[in-house]
Coordinates of C-alpha atoms and ligand atoms in Angstrom, one line a residue:
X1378 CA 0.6 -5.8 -6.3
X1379 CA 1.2 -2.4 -4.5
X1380 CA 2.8 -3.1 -0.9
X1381 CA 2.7 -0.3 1.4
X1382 CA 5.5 2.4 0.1
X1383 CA 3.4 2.5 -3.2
X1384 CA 0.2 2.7 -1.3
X1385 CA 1.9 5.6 1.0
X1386 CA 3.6 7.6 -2.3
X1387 CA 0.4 7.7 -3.9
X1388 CA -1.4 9.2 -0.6
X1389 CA 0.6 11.7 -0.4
X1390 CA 0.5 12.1 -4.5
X1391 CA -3.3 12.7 -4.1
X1392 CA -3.1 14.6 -0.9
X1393 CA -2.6 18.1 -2.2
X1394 CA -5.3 17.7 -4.4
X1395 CA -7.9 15.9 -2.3
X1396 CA -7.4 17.4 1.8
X1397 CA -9.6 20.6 1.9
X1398 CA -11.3 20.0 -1.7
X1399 CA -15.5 19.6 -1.8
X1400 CA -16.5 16.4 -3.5
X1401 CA -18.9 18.5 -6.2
X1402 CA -20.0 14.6 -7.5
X1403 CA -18.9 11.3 -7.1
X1404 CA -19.2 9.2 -10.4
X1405 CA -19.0 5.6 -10.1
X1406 CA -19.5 4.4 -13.7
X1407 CA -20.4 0.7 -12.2
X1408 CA -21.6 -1.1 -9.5
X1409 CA -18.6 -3.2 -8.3
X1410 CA -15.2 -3.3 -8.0
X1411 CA -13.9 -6.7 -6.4
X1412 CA -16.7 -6.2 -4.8
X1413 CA -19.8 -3.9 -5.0
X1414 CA -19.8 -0.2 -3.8
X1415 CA -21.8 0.5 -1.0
X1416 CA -25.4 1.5 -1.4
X1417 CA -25.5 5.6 -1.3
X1418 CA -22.3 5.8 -1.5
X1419 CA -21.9 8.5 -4.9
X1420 CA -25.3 10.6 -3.0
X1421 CA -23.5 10.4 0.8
X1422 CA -19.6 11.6 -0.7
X1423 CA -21.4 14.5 -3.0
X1424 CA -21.1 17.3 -1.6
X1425 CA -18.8 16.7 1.6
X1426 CA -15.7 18.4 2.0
X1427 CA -12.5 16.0 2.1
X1428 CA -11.2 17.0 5.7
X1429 CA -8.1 14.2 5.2
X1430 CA -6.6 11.5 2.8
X1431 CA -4.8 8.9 5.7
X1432 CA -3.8 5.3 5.5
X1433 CA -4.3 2.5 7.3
X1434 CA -2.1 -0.2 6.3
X1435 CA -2.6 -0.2 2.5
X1436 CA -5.8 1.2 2.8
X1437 CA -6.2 4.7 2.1
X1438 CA -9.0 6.6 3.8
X1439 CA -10.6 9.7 2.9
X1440 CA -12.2 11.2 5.8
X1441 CA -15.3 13.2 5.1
X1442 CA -16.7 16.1 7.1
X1443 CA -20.0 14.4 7.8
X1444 CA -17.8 11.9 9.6
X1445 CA -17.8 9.0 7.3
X1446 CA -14.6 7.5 5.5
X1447 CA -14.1 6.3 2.2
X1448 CA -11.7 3.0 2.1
X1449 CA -10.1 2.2 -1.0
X1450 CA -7.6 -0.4 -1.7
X1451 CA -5.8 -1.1 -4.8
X1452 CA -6.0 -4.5 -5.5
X1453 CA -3.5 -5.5 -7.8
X1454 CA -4.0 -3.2 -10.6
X1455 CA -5.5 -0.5 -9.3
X1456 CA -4.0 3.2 -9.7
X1457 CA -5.3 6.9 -9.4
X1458 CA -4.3 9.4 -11.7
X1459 CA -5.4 13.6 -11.2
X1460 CA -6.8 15.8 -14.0
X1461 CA -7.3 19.4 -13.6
X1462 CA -9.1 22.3 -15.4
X1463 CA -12.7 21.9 -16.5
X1464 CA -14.1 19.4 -18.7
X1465 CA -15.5 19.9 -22.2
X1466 CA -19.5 20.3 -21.6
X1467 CA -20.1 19.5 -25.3
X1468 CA -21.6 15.9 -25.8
X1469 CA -19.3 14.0 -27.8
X1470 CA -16.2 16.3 -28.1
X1471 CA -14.1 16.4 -25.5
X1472 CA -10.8 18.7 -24.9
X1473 CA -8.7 17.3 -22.1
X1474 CA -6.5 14.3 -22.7
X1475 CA -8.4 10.8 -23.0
X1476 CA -6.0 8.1 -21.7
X1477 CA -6.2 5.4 -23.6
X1478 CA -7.4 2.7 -21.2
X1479 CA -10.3 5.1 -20.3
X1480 CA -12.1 2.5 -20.7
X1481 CA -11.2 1.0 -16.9
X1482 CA -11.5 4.3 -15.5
X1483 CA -14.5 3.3 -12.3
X1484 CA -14.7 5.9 -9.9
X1485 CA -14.2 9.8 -10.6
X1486 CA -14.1 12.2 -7.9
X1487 CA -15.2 15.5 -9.4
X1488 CA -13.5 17.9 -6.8
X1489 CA -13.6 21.7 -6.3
X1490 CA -10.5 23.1 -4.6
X1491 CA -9.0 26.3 -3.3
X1492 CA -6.9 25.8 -6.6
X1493 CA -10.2 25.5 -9.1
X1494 CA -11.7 22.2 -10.4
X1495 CA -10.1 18.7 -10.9
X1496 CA -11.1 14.8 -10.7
X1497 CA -9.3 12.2 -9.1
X1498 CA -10.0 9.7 -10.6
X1499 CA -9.4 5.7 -10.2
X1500 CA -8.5 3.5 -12.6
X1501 CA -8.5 -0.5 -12.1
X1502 CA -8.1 -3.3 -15.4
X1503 CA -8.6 -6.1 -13.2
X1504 CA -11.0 -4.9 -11.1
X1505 CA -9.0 -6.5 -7.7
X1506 CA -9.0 -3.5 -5.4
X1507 CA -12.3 -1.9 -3.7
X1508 CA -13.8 0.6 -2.0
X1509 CA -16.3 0.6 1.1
X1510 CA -18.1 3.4 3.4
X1511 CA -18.3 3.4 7.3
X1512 CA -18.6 5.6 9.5
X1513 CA -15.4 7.1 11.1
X1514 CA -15.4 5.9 15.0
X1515 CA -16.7 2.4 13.4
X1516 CA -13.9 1.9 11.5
X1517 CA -12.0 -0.4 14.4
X1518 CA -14.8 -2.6 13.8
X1519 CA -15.1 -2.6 9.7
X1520 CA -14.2 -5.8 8.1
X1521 CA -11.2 -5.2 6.4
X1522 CA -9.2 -3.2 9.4
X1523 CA -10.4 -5.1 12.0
X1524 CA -7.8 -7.0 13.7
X1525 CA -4.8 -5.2 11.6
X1526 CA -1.7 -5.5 13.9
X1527 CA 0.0 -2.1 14.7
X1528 CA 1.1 0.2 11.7
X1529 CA 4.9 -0.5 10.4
X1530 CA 5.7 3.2 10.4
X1531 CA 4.3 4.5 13.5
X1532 CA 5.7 3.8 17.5
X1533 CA 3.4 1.1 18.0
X1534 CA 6.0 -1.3 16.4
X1535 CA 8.6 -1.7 18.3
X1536 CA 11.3 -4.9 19.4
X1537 CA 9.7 -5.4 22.3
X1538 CA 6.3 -5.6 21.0
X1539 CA 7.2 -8.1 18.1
X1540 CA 9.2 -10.6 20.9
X1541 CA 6.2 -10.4 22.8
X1542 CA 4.0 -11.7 19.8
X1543 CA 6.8 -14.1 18.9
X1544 CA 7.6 -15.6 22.0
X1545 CA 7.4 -19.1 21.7
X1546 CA 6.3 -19.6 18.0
X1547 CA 7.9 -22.0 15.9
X1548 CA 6.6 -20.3 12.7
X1549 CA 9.1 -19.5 10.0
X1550 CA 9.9 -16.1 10.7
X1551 CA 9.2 -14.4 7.4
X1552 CA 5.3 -15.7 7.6
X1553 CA 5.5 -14.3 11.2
X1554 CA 6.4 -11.3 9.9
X1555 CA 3.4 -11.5 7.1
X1556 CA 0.3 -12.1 9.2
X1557 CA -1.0 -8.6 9.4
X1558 CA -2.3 -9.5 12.8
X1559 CA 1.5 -8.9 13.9
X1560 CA 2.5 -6.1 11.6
X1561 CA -0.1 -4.1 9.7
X1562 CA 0.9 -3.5 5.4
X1563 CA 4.3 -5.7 5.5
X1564 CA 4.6 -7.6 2.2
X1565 CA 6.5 -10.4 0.7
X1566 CA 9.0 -8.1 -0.9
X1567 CA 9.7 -6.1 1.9
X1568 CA 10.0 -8.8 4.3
X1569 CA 13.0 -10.1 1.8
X1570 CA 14.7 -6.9 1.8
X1571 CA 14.2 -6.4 5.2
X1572 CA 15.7 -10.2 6.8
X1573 CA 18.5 -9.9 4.2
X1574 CA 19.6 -6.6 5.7
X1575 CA 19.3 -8.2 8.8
X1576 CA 21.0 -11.2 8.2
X1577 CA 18.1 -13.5 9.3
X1578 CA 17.4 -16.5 7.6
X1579 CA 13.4 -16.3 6.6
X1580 CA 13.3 -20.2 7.4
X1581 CA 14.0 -20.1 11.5
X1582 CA 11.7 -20.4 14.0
X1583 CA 10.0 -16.5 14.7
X1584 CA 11.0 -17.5 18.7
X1585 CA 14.7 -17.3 17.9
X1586 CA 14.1 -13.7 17.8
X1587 CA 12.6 -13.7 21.6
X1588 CA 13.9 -14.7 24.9
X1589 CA 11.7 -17.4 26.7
X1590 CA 10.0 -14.2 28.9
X1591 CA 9.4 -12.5 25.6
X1592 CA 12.2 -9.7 25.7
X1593 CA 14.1 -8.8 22.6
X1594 CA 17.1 -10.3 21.5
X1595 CA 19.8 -8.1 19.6
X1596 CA 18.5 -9.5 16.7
X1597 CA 15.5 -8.5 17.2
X1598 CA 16.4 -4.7 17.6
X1599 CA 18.2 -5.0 14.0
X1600 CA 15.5 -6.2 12.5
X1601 CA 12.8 -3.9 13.7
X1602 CA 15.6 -1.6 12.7
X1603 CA 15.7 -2.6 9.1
X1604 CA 12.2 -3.0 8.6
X1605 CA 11.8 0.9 9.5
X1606 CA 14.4 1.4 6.9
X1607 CA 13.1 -0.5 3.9
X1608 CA 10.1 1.1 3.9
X1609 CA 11.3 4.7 4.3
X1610 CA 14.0 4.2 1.8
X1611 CA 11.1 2.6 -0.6
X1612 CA 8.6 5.8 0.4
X1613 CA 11.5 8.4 -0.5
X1614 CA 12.1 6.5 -3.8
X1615 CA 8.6 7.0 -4.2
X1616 CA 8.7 10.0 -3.7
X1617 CA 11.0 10.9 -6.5
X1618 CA 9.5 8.7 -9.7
X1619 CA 6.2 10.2 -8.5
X1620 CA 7.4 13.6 -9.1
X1621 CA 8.2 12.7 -12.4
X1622 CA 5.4 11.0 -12.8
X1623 CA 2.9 13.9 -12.4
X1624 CA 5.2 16.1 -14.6
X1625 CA 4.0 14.4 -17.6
X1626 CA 0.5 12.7 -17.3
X1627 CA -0.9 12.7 -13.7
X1628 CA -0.6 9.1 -13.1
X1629 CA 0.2 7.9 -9.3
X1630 CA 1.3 4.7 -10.6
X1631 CA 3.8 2.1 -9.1
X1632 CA 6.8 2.7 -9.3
X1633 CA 10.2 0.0 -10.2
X1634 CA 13.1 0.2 -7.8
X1635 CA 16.3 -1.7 -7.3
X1636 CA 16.1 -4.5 -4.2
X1637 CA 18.6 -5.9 -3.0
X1638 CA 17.6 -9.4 -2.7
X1639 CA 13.9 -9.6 -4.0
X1640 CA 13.6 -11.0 -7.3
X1641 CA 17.6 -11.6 -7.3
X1642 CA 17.8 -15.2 -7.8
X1643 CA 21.1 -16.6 -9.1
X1644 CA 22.8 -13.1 -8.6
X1645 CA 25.8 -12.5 -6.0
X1646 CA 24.6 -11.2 -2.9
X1647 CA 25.1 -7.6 -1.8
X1648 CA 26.6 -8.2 1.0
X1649 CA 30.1 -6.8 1.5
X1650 CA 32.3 -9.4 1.4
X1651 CA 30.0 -12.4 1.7
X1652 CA 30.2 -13.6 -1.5
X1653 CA 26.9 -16.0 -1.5
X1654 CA 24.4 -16.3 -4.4
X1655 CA 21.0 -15.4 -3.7
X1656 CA 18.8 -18.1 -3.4
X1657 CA 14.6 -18.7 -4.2
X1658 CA 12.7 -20.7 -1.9
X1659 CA 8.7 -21.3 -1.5
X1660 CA 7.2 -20.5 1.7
X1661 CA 3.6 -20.6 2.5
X1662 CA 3.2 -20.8 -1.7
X1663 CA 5.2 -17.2 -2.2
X1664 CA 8.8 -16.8 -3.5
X1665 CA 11.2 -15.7 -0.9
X1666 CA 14.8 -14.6 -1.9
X1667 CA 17.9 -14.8 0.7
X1668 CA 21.8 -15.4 0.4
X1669 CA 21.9 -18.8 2.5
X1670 CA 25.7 -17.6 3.0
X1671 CA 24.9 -14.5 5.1
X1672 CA 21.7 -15.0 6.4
X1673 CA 21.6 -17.5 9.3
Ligands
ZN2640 ZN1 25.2 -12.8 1.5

């Protein structure tokens, strides 16, 4: 499943393309994702112009210029990929590149840009991720953001917010860290990296991190700290395979980095001189990876 760094590389992947371009169609080749696409959705996007591709948590949203926004999420397998140039007219023959799972190709925005023609177009095997329609100053209110915590990259998170929210709460501190109601678009893996660079065990109490009034502890500030850095290492990494990526077939896909404690069981910890062995536990029915030595 794409966690937020993914969902943030391939924004900015599409942005280039999408921001200023006119939706000349939208073609949604069935009527559901996970769940159906909203009624008038294809006849309200064509013809709008794409004012701005955003994110909210690991939601992206396209912002169209009669105010409404299109919210997409990626589900598990979901992915967009960009073609450009025009498409064979001829029925039957076609002239660009067919991929080969074409087949799972559900929603094609056919755009016209200041740099000529192209579709963005979204590809999804199993069919986990969706997309939905509201209007712009409703969005607060739309089912899927409502709620959301503040966004992990943005000034809203900051120590003294998060000892506010954990003051007092005897929840492990990694699920802390997952309800989105806290923080908006951290995942499981990032929470690992994040507590191991930290040197927090994911298994203490979420109130450890908090005075009883709710101030930060020093631990607190590193943590905050780290999470900040996970991500924008794992957006820059990003960054890089995507380039690659579009040099050779236009996919936005996911892209494999090294972590240095996710999905490290057994292995020696990273950890300058610590010397521990990374261990797997299950919390709230999710793996979680930490070095029991340095991590307390
Ligand atoms: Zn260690």
């Amino acid at each position: 499943m794409p966690e937020l760094p993914e969902v943030e590389t391939v924004r900015r992947g599409l942005a280039p393309t999408m921001e200023g371009a006119r939706i000349a169609r939208l073609e949604l080749r069935r009527k559901d994702l996970r769940f159906p696409f909203p009624e008038g959705m294809e006849a309200r996007a064509t013809g709008r112009t794409i004012v701005s591709l955003g994110r909210r948590a690991k939601y992206l949203l396209i912002d169209l210029d009669d105010g409404a926004t299109i919210i997409a999420h990626l589900g598990m397998s979901g992915s967009f990929r960009i073609e450009t140039g025009p498409v064979a007219e001829t029925p039957g023959e076609f002239h660009h590149p067919r991929s080969k799972d074409e087949k799972h190709d559900h929603a094609i925005f056919h755009l016209e840009g200041p740099a000529g023609v192209s579709r963005v177009i979204y590809n999804d095997p199993r069919r986990f991720g969706f997309m939905d329609m509201a209007e712009r100053t409703a969005l607060d209110i739309n089912p899927f953001l409502h709620g959301l915590g503040p966004e992990l990259t943005g000034n809203a998170l900051s120590a003294a917010y998060l000892a506010e929210r954990f003051k007092g709460k005897a929840q492990p501190l990694k699920s802390a860290l997952l309800d989105q109601k806290n923080i908006a678009g951290l995942g499981n893996i990032y929470v690992c990296e994040a507590l191991w660079r930290s040197h927090l065990k994911p298994t203490r109490a979420a109130a450890t991190l908090a005075t009883k009034t709710g101030k930060p502890t020093k631990q607190m500030d590193l943590l905050v700290t780290s999470i900040r850095e996970v991500i924008a290492d794992a957006i820059l990494a990003g960054g890089s395979s995507l380039r690659d990526h579009i040099q050779t077939d236009g996919s936005l896909g996911y892209f494999q980095h090294s972590f240095s404690v996710y999905d490290r069981e057994g292995q020696p910890c990273r950890t300058p001189d610590c010397g521990g062995t990374i261990a797997r536990i299950v919390q709230a029915g999710r793996s979680t990876f930490y070095c029991p030595t340095c991590q307390k």
